Amino acid sequence: MVPFAGWSLPAHHGRGHLASHLHTRRHCSLFDVSHMLQSRVYGRDRVKFMESLVVGDIAELKPDQGTLTLLTNEKGGIVDDLIVTNTSEDHLYVVSNAGCADKDLAIMKDRVKELRAAGSDVHLEVLDNALLALQGPSMARVLQAGLSNDLGQLSFMNSATMTVFGVPGCRVTRCGYTGEDGVEISVPAARAVELAERLLADPEVWLAGLAARDSLRLEAGLCLYGSDIDETTTPVEASLVWTLGRRRRTAMDFPGAAVIMAQIKEKPKRRRVGLTSEGPPVRPHAAILGPEGRPVGTVTSGCPSPSLRKNIAMGYVEAAYSRAGTALAVDVRKQQHPALVTKMPFVPTHYYMAK
């Protein structure tokens, strides 16, 4: 068990990190991600409220469709990355990172007060639900056994409220943090253990902890807030421009829009890239060196890839060195080792798109 954002969470569950990681890629694993902040936004002006904080086009979301979006500040920095779902039940469902829960809540509550004072209709509710993530190629078979709904109708980044293994009122969202087909199930807290035990009754399902979660998301090229993105990085530097809605770019009505749109036009000075390297594993804060040995960037995440059996990493480099295939080096314990700028994801993703 390790401390994480004010919670005590399992690094792994006894079978070891390598076995757990590969089991998720080949079968499926259950992650308890109840430390994430879950909230609902009600009211006639809920979309206006959310779009005053984030860069995404929330208004264009279809009923029960969600999107990854970024909460930004006036300098264009990323305050948090969130998943916002436009539910068919007259509210927005928002999932935020545990490490950002306090600041996100403070920002959202302040904005609710401002809008309500100006006559807007918006109301914020924090959920005390648990959140269980079932991830991997066997997920659909395992979960379908406990559903009356047809899971085949649920596409990536879409959700529905359903009864799961006899537990009513669960919101099942087809998404996850591993690159595999998966779901996150928001379940009433009092019945979370019951549901987890039902899922774990299938021998295909193993419990997985933070260590596997981290290496899986890195193979999938996904950012960890506080490591790969934070308030000092912009969506452009982080290669997350795709999260900006087209209408929002034109309107420039989100926090930091002037800075972000100028960076898109003028190109940023640095960019987030993937790296593969030789020698010992690369860890966060290691220097990335250019061909002449000069520091040109810094590693933000790194680990040996269990799937590829090579070292992978993510970091920021000067824009001139950000093209895939660029030969660089990494400094590990004062020794230089060859590294190569590599396209992400490192491992192909398997998100499910309903036919």
Coordinates of C-alpha atoms in Angstrom, one line a residue:
M1 CA 0.0 0.0 0.0
V2 CA 1.2 3.5 -0.8
P3 CA 0.0 7.0 -0.1
F4 CA -1.6 8.7 -3.2
A5 CA -3.4 12.1 -3.2
G6 CA -4.5 11.6 0.4
W7 CA -5.6 8.0 -0.1
S8 CA -3.9 4.7 0.8
L9 CA -3.9 2.7 -2.4
P10 CA -2.5 -0.7 -3.5
A11 CA 0.7 -0.6 -5.6
H12 CA -0.1 -4.2 -6.5
H13 CA -2.1 -7.2 -5.2
G14 CA 0.5 -9.9 -4.6
R15 CA 1.0 -11.4 -8.0
G16 CA 3.5 -8.7 -8.9
H17 CA 3.6 -5.8 -11.3
L18 CA 4.7 -7.6 -14.5
A19 CA 2.1 -10.4 -14.2
S20 CA -0.6 -7.9 -13.4
H21 CA 0.2 -5.7 -16.4
L22 CA 0.4 -8.5 -18.9
H23 CA -2.8 -10.1 -17.5
T24 CA -4.7 -6.8 -18.2
R25 CA -3.4 -6.8 -21.8
R26 CA -4.4 -10.4 -22.4
H27 CA -7.4 -10.9 -20.2
C28 CA -8.8 -8.2 -17.8
S29 CA -8.2 -6.6 -14.5
L30 CA -10.3 -4.7 -11.9
F31 CA -9.0 -1.4 -10.6
D32 CA -10.5 0.4 -7.7
V33 CA -10.4 4.1 -8.7
S34 CA -12.8 5.4 -6.1
H35 CA -10.3 8.0 -5.2
M36 CA -11.3 10.0 -8.3
L37 CA -13.7 12.9 -7.7
Q38 CA -17.2 12.4 -9.2
S39 CA -19.6 15.2 -9.5
R40 CA -22.9 16.2 -11.2
V41 CA -23.9 19.5 -12.6
Y42 CA -27.6 20.3 -12.8
G43 CA -29.6 23.3 -14.1
R44 CA -30.5 25.0 -17.4
D45 CA -27.1 26.7 -17.6
R46 CA -25.0 23.6 -16.8
V47 CA -23.3 23.6 -20.3
K48 CA -22.5 27.3 -20.1
F49 CA -21.0 26.7 -16.6
M50 CA -18.8 23.8 -17.8
E51 CA -17.7 25.6 -21.0
S52 CA -16.6 28.6 -18.9
L53 CA -14.0 26.3 -17.3
V54 CA -12.9 23.8 -20.0
V55 CA -11.7 23.9 -23.6
G56 CA -14.0 21.2 -25.0
D57 CA -17.3 21.6 -26.9
I58 CA -19.7 20.3 -24.3
A59 CA -22.7 21.6 -26.1
E60 CA -22.2 19.3 -29.1
L61 CA -22.1 16.1 -27.0
K62 CA -25.0 13.7 -27.7
P63 CA -27.0 12.3 -24.9
D64 CA -24.8 10.0 -22.8
Q65 CA -21.7 10.9 -24.8
G66 CA -18.6 12.0 -22.9
T67 CA -15.2 13.6 -23.8
L68 CA -11.8 14.1 -22.3
T69 CA -11.3 17.8 -21.7
L70 CA -9.0 20.2 -20.0
L71 CA -9.7 22.7 -17.2
T72 CA -7.4 25.6 -18.0
N73 CA -6.2 28.8 -16.2
E74 CA -5.8 32.3 -17.6
K75 CA -2.2 31.6 -18.6
G76 CA -3.2 28.6 -20.7
G77 CA -1.9 26.1 -18.1
I78 CA -3.7 22.8 -17.5
V79 CA -5.4 22.8 -14.1
D80 CA -6.7 19.3 -14.6
D81 CA -7.9 16.8 -17.2
L82 CA -11.5 15.7 -16.8
I83 CA -14.0 13.4 -18.4
V84 CA -17.3 15.3 -18.9
T85 CA -20.4 13.3 -20.0
N86 CA -23.7 14.9 -21.2
T87 CA -26.1 12.4 -19.6
S88 CA -29.7 11.8 -20.8
E89 CA -30.8 12.4 -17.2
D90 CA -30.6 16.3 -17.1
H91 CA -27.2 16.6 -15.7
L92 CA -23.5 16.6 -16.6
Y93 CA -21.4 13.8 -15.0
V94 CA -17.8 14.9 -14.3
V95 CA -14.8 12.7 -13.3
S96 CA -11.7 14.6 -12.0
N97 CA -8.3 13.5 -10.7
A98 CA -8.0 12.8 -7.0
G99 CA -4.9 14.9 -6.7
C100 CA -6.8 17.9 -8.1
A101 CA -10.1 17.3 -6.2
D102 CA -9.7 20.2 -3.7
K103 CA -8.7 22.8 -6.3
D104 CA -11.2 21.6 -8.9
L105 CA -14.0 21.7 -6.4
A106 CA -13.0 25.2 -5.2
I107 CA -12.9 26.5 -8.8
M108 CA -16.3 24.9 -9.7
K109 CA -18.0 26.1 -6.5
D110 CA -16.7 29.7 -7.1
R111 CA -18.0 29.7 -10.7
V112 CA -21.4 28.3 -9.6
K113 CA -21.6 31.2 -7.1
E114 CA -20.7 33.8 -9.8
L115 CA -23.2 32.4 -12.3
R116 CA -26.0 32.1 -9.8
A117 CA -25.4 35.7 -8.6
A118 CA -25.8 36.7 -12.3
G119 CA -29.1 34.9 -12.5
S120 CA -27.9 31.6 -14.1
D121 CA -29.5 28.2 -13.2
V122 CA -26.7 25.8 -12.2
H123 CA -26.2 23.5 -9.2
L124 CA -23.2 21.3 -8.3
E125 CA -23.5 18.0 -6.4
V126 CA -20.5 15.8 -5.3
L127 CA -21.2 12.1 -5.5
D128 CA -20.0 9.6 -2.8
N129 CA -20.2 6.7 -5.3
A130 CA -17.3 4.3 -5.7
L131 CA -15.7 3.9 -9.1
L132 CA -14.5 0.5 -10.4
A133 CA -12.6 0.2 -13.7
L134 CA -12.7 -3.2 -15.5
Q135 CA -10.1 -3.2 -18.3
G136 CA -8.9 -5.6 -20.9
P137 CA -10.0 -7.8 -23.9
S138 CA -12.1 -10.1 -21.7
M139 CA -14.1 -7.2 -20.1
A140 CA -17.1 -7.3 -22.4
R141 CA -17.6 -11.1 -21.9
V142 CA -17.2 -10.8 -18.1
L143 CA -19.5 -7.8 -17.7
Q144 CA -22.2 -8.9 -20.2
A145 CA -22.9 -11.9 -17.9
G146 CA -24.3 -9.4 -15.3
L147 CA -26.2 -7.1 -17.6
S148 CA -29.7 -7.1 -19.2
N149 CA -28.5 -4.3 -21.5
D150 CA -26.5 -5.2 -24.7
L151 CA -22.9 -3.9 -24.0
G152 CA -22.3 -4.1 -27.8
Q153 CA -24.4 -1.0 -28.2
L154 CA -22.1 1.0 -26.0
S155 CA -19.3 2.8 -27.9
F156 CA -16.0 4.2 -26.5
M157 CA -16.7 7.4 -24.4
N158 CA -20.4 6.6 -24.2
S159 CA -22.3 5.6 -21.0
A160 CA -25.6 4.4 -19.7
T161 CA -27.2 3.9 -16.3
M162 CA -28.0 0.2 -15.8
T163 CA -28.2 -2.6 -13.2
V164 CA -24.9 -4.5 -13.0
F165 CA -24.9 -8.0 -11.4
G166 CA -28.1 -7.0 -9.5
V167 CA -26.8 -3.6 -8.3
P168 CA -29.2 -0.9 -9.7
G169 CA -28.3 2.7 -10.5
C170 CA -24.7 2.1 -11.9
R171 CA -23.4 4.4 -14.6
V172 CA -21.3 2.3 -16.9
T173 CA -18.9 4.4 -19.1
R174 CA -16.9 2.7 -21.9
C175 CA -13.5 4.3 -21.3
G176 CA -10.4 3.7 -19.2
Y177 CA -6.7 4.4 -18.7
T178 CA -5.1 1.3 -20.1
G179 CA -5.6 1.6 -23.9
E180 CA -7.7 -1.6 -23.8
D181 CA -11.4 -2.0 -24.2
G182 CA -12.8 -1.2 -20.7
V183 CA -15.5 0.4 -18.6
E184 CA -15.6 2.6 -15.5
I185 CA -18.6 1.8 -13.3
S186 CA -19.9 4.4 -10.9
V187 CA -21.6 2.4 -8.2
P188 CA -23.4 3.4 -5.0
A189 CA -20.7 3.1 -2.3
A190 CA -22.7 0.8 0.0
R191 CA -22.7 -1.9 -2.8
A192 CA -19.2 -1.5 -4.3
V193 CA -17.7 -4.4 -2.4
E194 CA -20.6 -6.7 -3.5
L195 CA -20.1 -5.7 -7.1
A196 CA -16.3 -6.0 -7.0
E197 CA -16.7 -9.6 -5.5
R198 CA -19.1 -10.6 -8.3
L199 CA -16.7 -9.4 -10.9
L200 CA -13.7 -11.1 -9.2
A201 CA -15.7 -14.4 -9.1
D202 CA -14.8 -14.8 -12.8
P203 CA -11.3 -16.4 -12.9
E204 CA -10.4 -14.1 -15.9
V205 CA -10.5 -11.0 -13.5
W206 CA -7.6 -10.1 -11.4
L207 CA -7.3 -7.1 -9.0
A208 CA -4.7 -4.6 -10.2
G209 CA -3.0 -1.7 -8.5
L210 CA -1.3 1.6 -9.2
A211 CA 2.0 0.1 -10.6
A212 CA 0.1 -1.7 -13.4
R213 CA -2.1 1.3 -13.9
D214 CA 0.9 3.5 -14.5
S215 CA 2.8 1.2 -16.9
L216 CA -0.4 0.5 -18.9
R217 CA -1.3 4.1 -19.3
L218 CA 2.3 5.0 -20.3
E219 CA 2.3 2.3 -23.0
A220 CA -1.0 3.8 -24.2
G221 CA 0.6 7.3 -24.4
L222 CA -1.8 8.7 -21.8
C223 CA -0.8 11.6 -19.5
L224 CA -0.6 11.4 -15.7
Y225 CA -1.6 14.7 -14.2
G226 CA 1.1 16.2 -12.0
S227 CA 3.8 14.4 -14.0
D228 CA 3.2 14.9 -17.7
I229 CA 0.8 17.8 -17.5
D230 CA 0.2 20.5 -14.9
E231 CA -0.4 24.3 -14.6
T232 CA 2.9 25.1 -16.2
T233 CA 2.1 23.1 -19.4
T234 CA -0.4 24.2 -22.1
P235 CA -2.6 21.9 -24.3
V236 CA -0.4 22.8 -27.3
E237 CA 2.9 21.9 -25.6
A238 CA 1.3 18.7 -24.3
S239 CA 0.1 17.6 -27.8
L240 CA -3.5 17.8 -26.6
V241 CA -4.8 20.4 -29.1
W242 CA -7.3 17.8 -30.3
T243 CA -9.3 18.4 -27.0
L244 CA -10.1 22.0 -28.1
G245 CA -13.5 22.1 -29.7
R246 CA -13.6 23.8 -33.2
R247 CA -16.4 26.2 -32.1
R248 CA -14.5 27.0 -28.9
R249 CA -11.3 27.9 -30.9
T250 CA -13.3 30.4 -33.0
A251 CA -15.1 31.8 -29.9
M252 CA -12.0 31.9 -27.8
D253 CA -14.2 31.8 -24.7
F254 CA -12.3 29.5 -22.4
P255 CA -9.7 30.4 -19.8
G256 CA -6.3 31.1 -21.4
A257 CA -7.7 31.1 -24.9
A258 CA -5.4 34.0 -26.1
V259 CA -2.3 32.2 -25.0
I260 CA -3.3 28.8 -26.3
M261 CA -4.5 30.1 -29.7
A262 CA -1.3 32.2 -30.1
Q263 CA 0.8 29.0 -29.4
I264 CA -1.2 27.1 -32.1
K265 CA -0.4 29.8 -34.6
E266 CA 3.2 30.5 -33.7
K267 CA 4.2 26.9 -32.6
P268 CA 5.3 26.2 -29.0
K269 CA 8.9 26.2 -27.9
R270 CA 8.6 22.7 -26.5
R271 CA 6.5 19.6 -27.1
R272 CA 5.5 16.4 -25.3
V273 CA 7.0 13.4 -27.0
G274 CA 7.4 9.6 -26.5
L275 CA 10.9 8.1 -26.2
T276 CA 12.3 4.6 -26.4
S277 CA 15.8 4.1 -24.9
E278 CA 18.6 1.6 -24.4
G279 CA 20.4 0.8 -21.1
P280 CA 18.8 1.2 -17.7
P281 CA 15.2 2.4 -17.3
V282 CA 14.6 6.2 -17.5
R283 CA 12.8 7.8 -14.6
P284 CA 11.1 11.2 -14.2
H285 CA 13.4 14.3 -14.1
A286 CA 16.1 12.7 -16.2
A287 CA 17.7 15.1 -18.7
I288 CA 17.1 14.5 -22.4
L289 CA 20.2 15.5 -24.4
G290 CA 20.6 16.6 -28.0
P291 CA 23.1 15.2 -30.5
E292 CA 25.8 17.6 -29.2
G293 CA 25.2 16.6 -25.6
R294 CA 23.3 19.7 -24.6
P295 CA 20.2 19.3 -22.4
V296 CA 17.1 19.8 -24.7
G297 CA 14.4 18.5 -22.4
T298 CA 13.3 16.5 -19.4
V299 CA 11.6 13.1 -18.9
T300 CA 8.2 13.3 -17.1
S301 CA 7.3 9.6 -17.0
G302 CA 9.3 6.4 -17.7
C303 CA 9.4 2.7 -17.1
P304 CA 10.4 -0.6 -18.7
S305 CA 7.5 -1.6 -21.0
P306 CA 6.3 -5.1 -20.0
S307 CA 4.6 -5.5 -23.4
L308 CA 7.5 -4.4 -25.6
R309 CA 10.4 -5.4 -23.3
K310 CA 12.2 -2.1 -23.9
N311 CA 12.4 1.2 -22.0
I312 CA 9.7 3.8 -22.8
A313 CA 9.3 7.3 -21.5
M314 CA 7.5 10.5 -22.1
G315 CA 8.8 14.0 -21.7
Y316 CA 9.2 17.5 -23.1
V317 CA 11.8 18.5 -25.6
E318 CA 12.6 21.7 -27.6
A319 CA 10.3 21.8 -30.6
A320 CA 13.3 21.3 -33.0
Y321 CA 13.9 17.8 -31.6
S322 CA 10.3 16.7 -31.4
R323 CA 9.9 14.9 -34.7
A324 CA 9.5 11.1 -34.5
G325 CA 12.7 9.3 -35.4
T326 CA 15.0 12.0 -34.0
A327 CA 18.0 10.4 -32.2
L328 CA 18.7 11.9 -28.8
A329 CA 20.2 10.6 -25.5
V330 CA 19.0 10.3 -21.9
D331 CA 21.1 10.9 -18.8
V332 CA 20.7 8.1 -16.3
R333 CA 22.9 8.2 -13.2
K334 CA 25.4 10.5 -15.1
Q335 CA 25.7 8.1 -18.0
Q336 CA 24.4 8.9 -21.5
H337 CA 22.3 6.3 -23.2
P338 CA 20.8 6.4 -26.8
A339 CA 17.1 7.4 -27.1
L340 CA 14.8 7.8 -30.0
V341 CA 11.7 10.1 -30.3
T342 CA 8.9 7.6 -30.9
K343 CA 5.2 8.0 -31.9
M344 CA 2.6 7.3 -29.2
P345 CA 0.8 5.1 -28.2
F346 CA 3.8 2.8 -27.8
V347 CA 1.3 -0.2 -27.8
P348 CA -1.7 -0.2 -30.1
T349 CA -5.0 0.8 -28.4
H350 CA -8.1 -1.3 -28.6
Y351 CA -11.0 1.2 -27.9
Y352 CA -14.4 -0.2 -28.8
M353 CA -16.5 1.4 -31.5
A354 CA -20.0 0.0 -31.8
K355 CA -21.0 -1.0 -35.3

